[in-house]
CSV table of C-alpha atoms and ligand atoms in Angstrom, one decimal:
chain,number,residue,atom,x,y,z
A,1,MET,CA,24.9,-81.6,7.2
A,2,MET,CA,27.4,-79.0,8.5
A,3,ASP,CA,30.1,-81.7,8.8
A,4,VAL,CA,29.8,-82.6,5.2
A,5,LEU,CA,29.9,-79.0,4.0
A,6,LEU,CA,32.9,-78.1,6.3
A,7,GLN,CA,34.7,-81.2,5.0
A,8,LYS,CA,34.2,-80.1,1.4
A,9,MET,CA,35.5,-76.7,2.3
A,10,GLU,CA,38.6,-78.3,4.0
A,11,VAL,CA,39.3,-80.2,0.7
A,12,TYR,CA,38.8,-77.0,-1.4
A,13,ALA,CA,41.1,-75.1,1.0
A,14,ARG,CA,43.8,-77.7,0.8
A,15,GLN,CA,43.6,-78.0,-3.0
A,16,HIS,CA,43.7,-74.2,-3.5
A,17,GLN,CA,46.0,-73.3,-0.7
A,18,VAL,CA,43.5,-71.2,1.2
A,19,PRO,CA,44.8,-70.7,4.7
A,20,ILE,CA,41.7,-71.6,6.7
A,21,ILE,CA,42.2,-72.3,10.5
A,22,ASN,CA,44.1,-75.5,10.7
A,23,ALA,CA,43.2,-78.6,12.7
A,24,GLY,CA,45.2,-77.7,15.8
A,25,GLY,CA,43.8,-74.2,15.9
A,26,ARG,CA,40.2,-75.4,15.2
A,27,GLU,CA,40.3,-77.5,18.3
A,28,VAL,CA,40.9,-74.5,20.6
A,29,PHE,CA,38.6,-72.3,18.5
A,30,ARG,CA,35.7,-74.7,19.0
A,31,GLN,CA,36.4,-75.1,22.7
A,32,VAL,CA,36.4,-71.3,23.3
A,33,LEU,CA,33.2,-71.0,21.3
A,34,ARG,CA,31.4,-73.8,23.2
A,35,GLN,CA,32.4,-72.3,26.5
A,36,LYS,CA,31.3,-68.8,25.4
A,37,ARG,CA,28.3,-69.5,23.1
A,38,PRO,CA,28.6,-65.9,21.6
A,39,HIS,CA,25.6,-64.1,20.2
A,40,ARG,CA,27.3,-61.4,18.1
A,41,ILE,CA,30.4,-62.4,16.3
A,42,LEU,CA,32.8,-60.3,14.3
A,43,GLU,CA,35.3,-62.0,12.0
A,44,ILE,CA,38.2,-60.1,10.3
A,45,GLY,CA,39.2,-62.2,7.3
A,46,THR,CA,36.5,-64.5,5.8
A,47,ALA,CA,38.5,-66.3,3.1
A,48,ILE,CA,35.9,-68.9,1.9
A,49,GLY,CA,33.7,-68.7,5.0
A,50,TYR,CA,35.0,-71.8,6.8
A,51,SER,CA,35.6,-70.2,10.2
A,52,ALA,CA,32.5,-68.0,10.0
A,53,LEU,CA,30.4,-71.2,9.5
A,54,LEU,CA,32.2,-72.9,12.3
A,55,ALA,CA,31.7,-69.9,14.6
A,56,VAL,CA,28.0,-69.5,13.9
A,57,SER,CA,27.4,-73.3,14.3
A,58,GLU,CA,29.2,-73.4,17.6
A,59,GLY,CA,27.7,-70.1,18.8
A,60,ALA,CA,24.5,-69.4,20.6
A,61,ALA,CA,21.2,-70.5,19.0
A,62,ASP,CA,20.7,-66.9,17.8
A,63,ALA,CA,24.3,-66.2,16.8
A,64,GLU,CA,25.0,-63.8,14.0
A,65,VAL,CA,28.3,-63.1,12.3
A,66,ILE,CA,29.6,-60.0,10.5
A,67,THR,CA,32.6,-61.0,8.5
A,68,LEU,CA,35.1,-58.8,6.5
A,69,GLU,CA,37.0,-59.8,3.4
A,70,LEU,CA,39.1,-57.8,1.0
A,71,ASP,CA,39.3,-60.3,-1.9
A,72,ALA,CA,36.2,-60.2,-4.0
A,73,GLU,CA,36.8,-63.7,-5.5
A,74,ARG,CA,37.1,-65.3,-2.1
A,75,ALA,CA,34.1,-63.4,-0.8
A,76,ALA,CA,32.0,-64.7,-3.7
A,77,LEU,CA,33.1,-68.2,-2.9
A,78,ALA,CA,32.3,-67.7,0.8
A,79,ALA,CA,28.8,-66.4,-0.1
A,80,ALA,CA,28.2,-69.5,-2.2
A,81,TYR,CA,29.3,-71.9,0.6
A,82,ILE,CA,27.3,-69.9,3.2
A,83,ASP,CA,24.2,-70.2,0.9
A,84,ARG,CA,24.5,-73.9,1.0
A,85,SER,CA,24.4,-73.9,4.9
A,86,PRO,CA,21.5,-73.5,7.3
A,87,TYR,CA,23.1,-70.2,8.4
A,88,ALA,CA,22.7,-68.0,5.2
A,89,GLY,CA,20.6,-65.4,7.0
A,90,ARG,CA,22.9,-65.1,9.9
A,91,ILE,CA,26.3,-64.5,8.3
A,92,HIS,CA,26.7,-61.0,6.9
A,93,LEU,CA,29.7,-60.7,4.5
A,94,ARG,CA,31.2,-57.2,3.9
A,95,LEU,CA,33.7,-56.7,1.1
A,96,GLY,CA,36.5,-54.3,1.7
A,97,ASP,CA,39.6,-53.5,3.7
A,98,ALA,CA,39.1,-54.3,7.4
A,99,GLY,CA,41.1,-51.3,8.5
A,100,VAL,CA,38.5,-49.1,6.7
A,101,LEU,CA,35.4,-51.2,7.5
A,102,LEU,CA,36.0,-51.6,11.3
A,103,PRO,CA,35.3,-48.0,12.3
A,104,GLN,CA,31.9,-48.2,10.4
A,105,LEU,CA,30.6,-51.2,12.3
A,106,PRO,CA,27.9,-51.3,15.0
A,107,THR,CA,29.0,-52.1,18.5
A,108,GLY,CA,28.2,-55.0,20.9
A,109,PHE,CA,30.3,-57.9,19.6
A,110,ASP,CA,30.9,-60.6,22.3
A,111,PHE,CA,33.3,-62.6,20.1
A,112,VAL,CA,35.9,-61.4,17.6
A,113,PHE,CA,38.0,-63.7,15.4
A,114,MET,CA,41.0,-61.8,14.0
A,115,ASP,CA,42.4,-63.6,11.0
A,116,ALA,CA,43.2,-61.1,8.2
A,117,ALA,CA,46.5,-59.3,7.4
A,118,LYS,CA,48.9,-60.4,10.2
A,119,GLY,CA,50.8,-57.1,10.0
A,120,GLN,CA,47.7,-55.2,10.8
A,121,TYR,CA,46.8,-57.0,14.1
A,122,PRO,CA,47.8,-54.1,16.3
A,123,ASP,CA,45.7,-51.7,14.2
A,124,TYR,CA,42.7,-54.1,14.3
A,125,TRP,CA,43.1,-54.5,18.1
A,126,ARG,CA,42.8,-50.7,18.5
A,127,LYS,CA,40.0,-50.4,16.1
A,128,ILE,CA,37.8,-53.1,17.7
A,129,GLN,CA,38.0,-51.7,21.2
A,130,PRO,CA,34.9,-49.5,20.9
A,131,LEU,CA,33.0,-52.4,19.3
A,132,LEU,CA,33.4,-54.9,22.2
A,133,SER,CA,30.7,-55.9,24.7
A,134,PRO,CA,31.7,-55.9,28.4
A,135,GLU,CA,32.5,-59.6,28.3
A,136,ALA,CA,33.9,-60.0,24.9
A,137,ILE,CA,36.5,-62.5,23.8
A,138,VAL,CA,39.0,-61.7,21.0
A,139,ALA,CA,40.7,-64.7,19.4
A,140,ALA,CA,43.6,-64.0,17.0
A,141,ASP,CA,44.9,-66.7,14.7
A,142,ASN,CA,48.4,-67.4,13.5
A,143,VAL,CA,50.0,-65.3,16.3
A,144,LEU,CA,53.0,-67.7,16.6
A,145,PHE,CA,53.4,-67.6,12.8
A,146,ARG,CA,55.3,-70.8,11.8
A,147,GLY,CA,57.3,-70.7,15.0
A,148,TYR,CA,59.1,-67.4,14.2
A,149,VAL,CA,57.3,-65.2,16.7
A,150,ARG,CA,58.7,-66.8,19.9
A,151,GLY,CA,61.4,-69.1,18.3
A,152,ALA,CA,65.1,-68.6,18.3
A,153,ASP,CA,65.4,-68.7,14.5
A,154,LYS,CA,65.5,-65.4,12.6
A,155,PRO,CA,62.5,-65.2,10.2
A,156,PRO,CA,63.2,-65.0,6.5
A,157,ARG,CA,63.3,-61.4,5.2
A,158,ARG,CA,59.8,-61.5,3.7
A,159,TYR,CA,58.3,-62.3,7.1
A,160,LYS,CA,60.3,-59.8,9.1
A,161,THR,CA,57.5,-57.2,9.3
A,162,ILE,CA,54.8,-59.7,10.0
A,163,VAL,CA,56.8,-61.3,12.9
A,164,LYS,CA,57.6,-57.9,14.3
A,165,ARG,CA,53.9,-56.8,14.2
A,166,LEU,CA,52.7,-60.1,15.8
A,167,ARG,CA,55.2,-59.7,18.6
A,168,GLU,CA,53.8,-56.2,19.0
A,169,TYR,CA,50.3,-57.6,19.1
A,170,LEU,CA,51.1,-60.1,21.8
A,171,ALA,CA,52.8,-57.4,23.9
A,172,LEU,CA,49.8,-55.1,23.3
A,173,VAL,CA,47.1,-57.6,24.4
A,174,GLN,CA,49.2,-58.9,27.4
A,175,ALA,CA,49.5,-55.3,28.7
A,176,ALA,CA,45.9,-54.3,27.9
A,177,PRO,CA,44.1,-53.3,31.1
A,178,GLY,CA,40.8,-55.3,31.6
A,179,PHE,CA,41.9,-58.3,29.5
A,180,VAL,CA,43.5,-61.7,30.3
A,181,THR,CA,45.2,-63.4,27.4
A,182,ASP,CA,46.0,-67.0,26.9
A,183,ILE,CA,48.3,-68.0,24.1
A,184,TYR,CA,47.7,-71.5,22.8
A,185,GLU,CA,50.4,-73.1,20.8
A,186,ASN,CA,47.9,-75.3,19.0
A,187,GLY,CA,47.9,-74.9,15.2
A,188,ASP,CA,49.7,-71.7,14.2
A,189,GLY,CA,49.1,-70.1,17.6
A,190,LEU,CA,45.9,-68.6,18.9
A,191,ALA,CA,45.8,-65.7,21.3
A,192,VAL,CA,42.6,-65.7,23.3
A,193,SER,CA,42.0,-62.4,25.1
A,194,ARG,CA,39.1,-62.3,27.5
A,195,ARG,CA,37.6,-59.1,28.9
A,196,ILE,CA,37.4,-59.2,32.6
A,197,HIS,CA,35.7,-57.0,35.2
A,198,VAL,CA,37.8,-55.8,38.1
B,1,LIG,N1,39.2,-66.9,8.8
B,1,LIG,C1,39.4,-67.8,7.6
B,1,LIG,C2,40.7,-67.7,6.9
B,1,LIG,C3,41.1,-66.3,6.6
B,1,LIG,S1,42.6,-66.2,5.6
B,1,LIG,C4,39.2,-69.3,8.1
B,1,LIG,O1,39.9,-69.6,9.0
B,1,LIG,O2,38.4,-70.0,7.5
B,1,LIG,C5,42.9,-64.5,5.7
B,1,LIG,C6,41.9,-63.7,4.8
B,1,LIG,O3,42.1,-62.3,5.1
B,1,LIG,C7,42.2,-63.8,3.3
B,1,LIG,O4,41.1,-64.3,2.6
B,1,LIG,C8,42.6,-62.4,2.8
B,1,LIG,O5,42.1,-62.1,1.6
B,1,LIG,C9,41.9,-61.6,3.9
B,1,LIG,N2,42.5,-60.2,4.1
B,1,LIG,C10,43.8,-59.9,4.0
B,1,LIG,N3,43.9,-58.6,4.2
B,1,LIG,C11,42.7,-58.1,4.5
B,1,LIG,C12,42.2,-56.8,4.8
B,1,LIG,N4,43.0,-55.8,4.9
B,1,LIG,N5,40.9,-56.6,5.0
B,1,LIG,C13,40.0,-57.7,4.9
B,1,LIG,N6,40.5,-59.0,4.6
B,1,LIG,C14,41.8,-59.2,4.4
B,2,LIG,MG1,44.4,-68.1,10.2
C-alpha cells in the first residue's frame, strides 16, 4: 500500500519538479532509519510529504513526525497524501518558516531530517541542538549540492551563497563536539551526524 502511494508521489514530484529526496539519497536515508528505528522524528521541509511518509514507515512502530513547511500549497498537497496513508494520525504538519517554528517545538527528537532552505542549514543546526535526544541522528540532504560543494568548479552566481553556507554547515557538524558525521555522496549528498557519548 505504501509502495503504491510513494510511487504515485514520485511521479507527481517528477512531473511538477518537486525536489523530493532522490533515488540515491533515499537508499542511505532508508538504511539509516532501519538501523535507528526512531520514535520521534523532526523534518524541516515537507514538500509533498514524501520523505515524512518514508521516515514514519521506516521508523519505530510508534514513530511520530513533526514536519515543517513554508509553502501553503505544498503543505496542502502533503496533507492530502498523508491522509491517504495509514500514518495520518502520526504525521503533524506545521505551516510556517522553519527558522521561526524551530524554537517553539517540544524537545526529545531522536531523528531530524534537514531538507528545507539550503542556505539556512547552519541556522537550523544551531536551533535544533536543544531539541535533540541524547542519541539523536541528524541527516541533512543536498549537502554536496550538484557537485559544487566539494568540486573544483566554481558554482554559478545564483548558487554562490547556498554553496558557501553548505560548506559552512559541513565544517560546523564536523567540528561539533559530541557528534560523528558521515558524508554520503549518494544522491545529492547526505550528511549523517550521530550524537555520541564520550
Ligand atoms: N523533504 C522533502 C523535500 C523537501 S523540498 C522530501 O524529500 O520529500 C524543500 C522544501 O522546503 C520545499 O517544499 C520548500 O517550500 C520548503 N522550505 C523552503 N524554505 C523553508 C523554510 N524557511 N521553512 C520551511 N520550509 C521551507
Ligand atoms: Mg532534498
